[in-house]
Amino acid sequence: MSSGFARRGRAASWVWTASPGCGLNGRLEAEFSPSVREQAVSFVAGMADPASRYPCSSIEDDFNYGSNVASASVHIRMAFLRKVYSILSLQVLLTTMTSTLCLYFESIRTFVHESPALILVFALGSLGFIFALTLNRHKHPLNLYLLFGFTLMEALTVAFVVTLYDVYIILQAFILTTAVFLGLTVYTLQSKRDFSKFGAGLFAALWILCLSGILRLFFYSETMELVMAAGGALLFCGFIIYDTHSLMHRLSPEEYVLAAINLYLDIINLFLHLLRFLEAVNKK
């Protein structure tokens, strides 16, 4: 990730279409390929570049900060992984709880369906928190407070979207996302392969997905929706592998917030694309 989130270029594109059966003037269906959150975090990835890191570290006696996590001592590696996956677990937990509340209470669902502009508020909130994180990424505990704010905005966004889907489809997507993420994480961490060489291809595929999302506005079809959803899900499976490899081989031990954001966004985007895919399959 030496070239950073800027090169990832997850541009923003929100598409709303109406279909019968839910909400005002029918059901609102949100396209998340790619989403505003992708652009937000892409702005931060440049912070992973060694040239942008601050020169001093609390562990500089044990670790050369210009190196990566994989070359650090065992206790530093384990401490880094504990921080990353603890933060990630809390992010996923907050998102899951927020979505569950929105699904469980009918009054909240009704309010969400009657206030589609909220999605823009949440998106802008995410961008604001990400921008603040880029300026304060090494200021502890401020960076964690900003991370919480960003996660809350993302959780509200996901909660907004899941209210538009059937609970059965949501559960399927959740289980699939969990299984895929755990499987890919275990595979990547124990693998000896260098996955960094796939970065350019993943970023190129992401831009193709962006352009396809724009074309979908003018040439929508159920088949196209199915293909794009499947392609997006596969793409973010690739990003999970790439970012898991990068957190060990391209990040320093004190970039745990950046690593958690990367993986969190990969999980969210995989989940949302699986939602779209399962919905498209059911329509078939």
mmCIF file of C-alpha atoms in Angstrom, residues 12-159:
data_model
loop_
_atom_site.group_PDB
_atom_site.id
_atom_site.type_symbol
_atom_site.label_atom_id
_atom_site.label_comp_id
_atom_site.label_asym_id
_atom_site.label_seq_id
_atom_site.Cartn_x
_atom_site.Cartn_y
_atom_site.Cartn_z
ATOM 1 C CA ALA A 12 -18.164 7.919 -5.094
ATOM 2 C CA SER A 13 -21.334 6.965 -6.885
ATOM 3 C CA TRP A 14 -24.797 6.726 -5.388
ATOM 4 C CA VAL A 15 -27.582 5.396 -7.553
ATOM 5 C CA TRP A 16 -31.168 5.288 -6.415
ATOM 6 C CA THR A 17 -33.821 3.421 -8.355
ATOM 7 C CA ALA A 18 -37.440 2.737 -7.539
ATOM 8 C CA SER A 19 -39.104 -0.623 -7.653
ATOM 9 C CA PRO A 20 -42.560 -1.578 -6.397
ATOM 10 C CA GLY A 21 -43.269 -2.719 -2.902
ATOM 11 C CA CYS A 22 -41.510 -0.619 -0.303
ATOM 12 C CA GLY A 23 -41.090 2.939 0.924
ATOM 13 C CA LEU A 24 -42.204 6.131 -0.734
ATOM 14 C CA ASN A 25 -42.924 5.658 -4.433
ATOM 15 C CA GLY A 26 -41.680 2.106 -4.173
ATOM 16 C CA ARG A 27 -38.525 0.511 -2.862
ATOM 17 C CA LEU A 28 -35.258 2.399 -2.839
ATOM 18 C CA GLU A 29 -32.325 0.334 -3.946
ATOM 19 C CA ALA A 30 -28.842 1.674 -3.224
ATOM 20 C CA GLU A 31 -25.852 0.809 -5.374
ATOM 21 C CA PHE A 32 -22.568 0.607 -3.529
ATOM 22 C CA SER A 33 -20.144 -0.072 -6.370
ATOM 23 C CA PRO A 34 -18.255 1.926 -5.486
ATOM 24 C CA SER A 35 -19.493 3.951 -2.497
ATOM 25 C CA VAL A 36 -18.719 7.276 -0.884
ATOM 26 C CA ARG A 37 -16.867 5.468 1.890
ATOM 27 C CA GLU A 38 -14.492 4.040 -0.700
ATOM 28 C CA GLN A 39 -13.477 7.505 -1.810
ATOM 29 C CA ALA A 40 -13.137 8.640 1.789
ATOM 30 C CA VAL A 41 -10.690 5.989 2.813
ATOM 31 C CA SER A 42 -8.801 6.163 -0.444
ATOM 32 C CA PHE A 43 -7.799 9.682 0.621
ATOM 33 C CA VAL A 44 -6.129 8.301 3.734
ATOM 34 C CA ALA A 45 -4.107 5.441 2.324
ATOM 35 C CA GLY A 46 -1.302 7.730 1.310
ATOM 36 C CA MET A 47 -0.610 8.013 5.006
ATOM 37 C CA ALA A 48 0.769 4.481 4.854
ATOM 38 C CA ASP A 49 3.630 5.694 2.690
ATOM 39 C CA PRO A 50 6.888 5.479 4.663
ATOM 40 C CA ALA A 51 7.849 8.978 3.557
ATOM 41 C CA SER A 52 4.815 10.406 5.353
ATOM 42 C CA ARG A 53 5.376 8.704 8.689
ATOM 43 C CA TYR A 54 6.553 10.591 11.699
ATOM 44 C CA PRO A 55 10.159 9.910 12.720
ATOM 45 C CA CYS A 56 9.696 9.047 16.386
ATOM 46 C CA SER A 57 8.067 6.003 17.923
ATOM 47 C CA SER A 58 7.537 4.588 21.375
ATOM 48 C CA ILE A 59 9.076 1.320 20.193
ATOM 49 C CA GLU A 60 11.930 2.706 18.141
ATOM 50 C CA ASP A 61 14.491 0.907 20.339
ATOM 51 C CA ASP A 62 12.967 -2.444 19.378
ATOM 52 C CA PHE A 63 11.938 -1.760 15.823
ATOM 53 C CA ASN A 64 13.159 0.117 12.785
ATOM 54 C CA TYR A 65 10.129 2.262 11.890
ATOM 55 C CA GLY A 66 11.094 2.315 8.251
ATOM 56 C CA SER A 67 10.530 -1.456 8.088
ATOM 57 C CA ASN A 68 7.284 -3.416 8.211
ATOM 58 C CA VAL A 69 5.359 -5.436 10.769
ATOM 59 C CA ALA A 70 6.572 -8.765 9.377
ATOM 60 C CA SER A 71 10.192 -7.859 10.141
ATOM 61 C CA ALA A 72 9.453 -6.804 13.723
ATOM 62 C CA SER A 73 9.945 -8.988 16.766
ATOM 63 C CA VAL A 74 7.237 -11.510 17.625
ATOM 64 C CA HIS A 75 5.740 -9.581 20.549
ATOM 65 C CA ILE A 76 5.437 -6.432 18.411
ATOM 66 C CA ARG A 77 3.756 -8.360 15.596
ATOM 67 C CA MET A 78 1.284 -9.971 17.972
ATOM 68 C CA ALA A 79 0.524 -6.654 19.676
ATOM 69 C CA PHE A 80 -0.133 -5.060 16.284
ATOM 70 C CA LEU A 81 -2.465 -7.861 15.170
ATOM 71 C CA ARG A 82 -4.349 -7.725 18.477
ATOM 72 C CA LYS A 83 -4.919 -3.993 18.046
ATOM 73 C CA VAL A 84 -6.025 -4.290 14.419
ATOM 74 C CA TYR A 85 -8.452 -7.156 14.884
ATOM 75 C CA SER A 86 -9.774 -5.847 18.209
ATOM 76 C CA ILE A 87 -10.630 -2.532 16.570
ATOM 77 C CA LEU A 88 -12.061 -4.328 13.549
ATOM 78 C CA SER A 89 -14.231 -6.557 15.755
ATOM 79 C CA LEU A 90 -15.627 -3.517 17.569
ATOM 80 C CA GLN A 91 -16.328 -1.803 14.247
ATOM 81 C CA VAL A 92 -18.225 -4.811 12.920
ATOM 82 C CA LEU A 93 -20.071 -5.191 16.235
ATOM 83 C CA LEU A 94 -21.193 -1.549 16.195
ATOM 84 C CA THR A 95 -22.325 -1.870 12.584
ATOM 85 C CA THR A 96 -24.219 -5.089 13.299
ATOM 86 C CA MET A 97 -25.953 -3.661 16.369
ATOM 87 C CA THR A 98 -26.957 -0.479 14.541
ATOM 88 C CA SER A 99 -28.377 -2.448 11.621
ATOM 89 C CA THR A 100 -30.245 -4.794 13.967
ATOM 90 C CA LEU A 101 -31.903 -1.871 15.750
ATOM 91 C CA CYS A 102 -33.025 -0.360 12.458
ATOM 92 C CA LEU A 103 -34.456 -3.702 11.341
ATOM 93 C CA TYR A 104 -36.156 -4.515 14.644
ATOM 94 C CA PHE A 105 -37.988 -1.234 15.264
ATOM 95 C CA GLU A 106 -40.618 -0.458 12.654
ATOM 96 C CA SER A 107 -40.670 3.219 13.617
ATOM 97 C CA ILE A 108 -36.969 3.527 12.778
ATOM 98 C CA ARG A 109 -37.440 1.736 9.453
ATOM 99 C CA THR A 110 -40.294 4.063 8.541
ATOM 100 C CA PHE A 111 -38.250 7.121 9.458
ATOM 101 C CA VAL A 112 -35.322 5.891 7.371
ATOM 102 C CA HIS A 113 -37.510 5.218 4.326
ATOM 103 C CA GLU A 114 -39.057 8.669 4.622
ATOM 104 C CA SER A 115 -35.679 10.416 4.935
ATOM 105 C CA PRO A 116 -33.488 9.304 2.000
ATOM 106 C CA ALA A 117 -31.395 12.476 2.301
ATOM 107 C CA LEU A 118 -29.892 11.048 5.485
ATOM 108 C CA ILE A 119 -27.628 8.861 3.378
ATOM 109 C CA LEU A 120 -25.838 11.983 2.129
ATOM 110 C CA VAL A 121 -25.446 13.271 5.678
ATOM 111 C CA PHE A 122 -23.835 10.012 6.747
ATOM 112 C CA ALA A 123 -21.581 9.993 3.679
ATOM 113 C CA LEU A 124 -20.398 13.551 4.287
ATOM 114 C CA GLY A 125 -19.888 12.712 7.949
ATOM 115 C CA SER A 126 -17.650 9.797 6.965
ATOM 116 C CA LEU A 127 -15.603 12.056 4.705
ATOM 117 C CA GLY A 128 -15.229 14.611 7.485
ATOM 118 C CA PHE A 129 -13.991 12.071 10.004
ATOM 119 C CA ILE A 130 -11.587 10.549 7.488
ATOM 120 C CA PHE A 131 -10.127 13.974 6.710
ATOM 121 C CA ALA A 132 -9.653 14.613 10.425
ATOM 122 C CA LEU A 133 -7.990 11.214 10.779
ATOM 123 C CA THR A 134 -5.432 12.085 8.106
ATOM 124 C CA LEU A 135 -4.401 15.114 10.146
ATOM 125 C CA ASN A 136 -4.384 13.366 13.513
ATOM 126 C CA ARG A 137 -3.578 9.764 12.664
ATOM 127 C CA HIS A 138 -0.745 9.523 15.201
ATOM 128 C CA LYS A 139 -2.366 11.522 18.015
ATOM 129 C CA HIS A 140 -3.547 8.997 20.563
ATOM 130 C CA PRO A 141 -6.316 8.784 21.774
ATOM 131 C CA LEU A 142 -7.739 11.421 19.402
ATOM 132 C CA ASN A 143 -7.264 9.088 16.431
ATOM 133 C CA LEU A 144 -9.410 6.456 18.154
ATOM 134 C CA TYR A 145 -12.193 8.970 18.851
ATOM 135 C CA LEU A 146 -12.169 9.995 15.205
ATOM 136 C CA LEU A 147 -12.161 6.348 14.191
ATOM 137 C CA PHE A 148 -15.256 5.804 16.325
ATOM 138 C CA GLY A 149 -16.991 8.741 14.644
ATOM 139 C CA PHE A 150 -16.138 7.381 11.212
ATOM 140 C CA THR A 151 -17.340 3.898 12.144
ATOM 141 C CA LEU A 152 -20.609 5.299 13.498
ATOM 142 C CA MET A 153 -21.274 7.124 10.228
ATOM 143 C CA GLU A 154 -20.539 3.944 8.292
ATOM 144 C CA ALA A 155 -22.720 1.881 10.622
ATOM 145 C CA LEU A 156 -25.635 4.261 10.091
ATOM 146 C CA THR A 157 -25.113 4.090 6.336
ATOM 147 C CA VAL A 158 -25.172 0.294 6.332
ATOM 148 C CA ALA A 159 -28.200 0.293 8.653
#
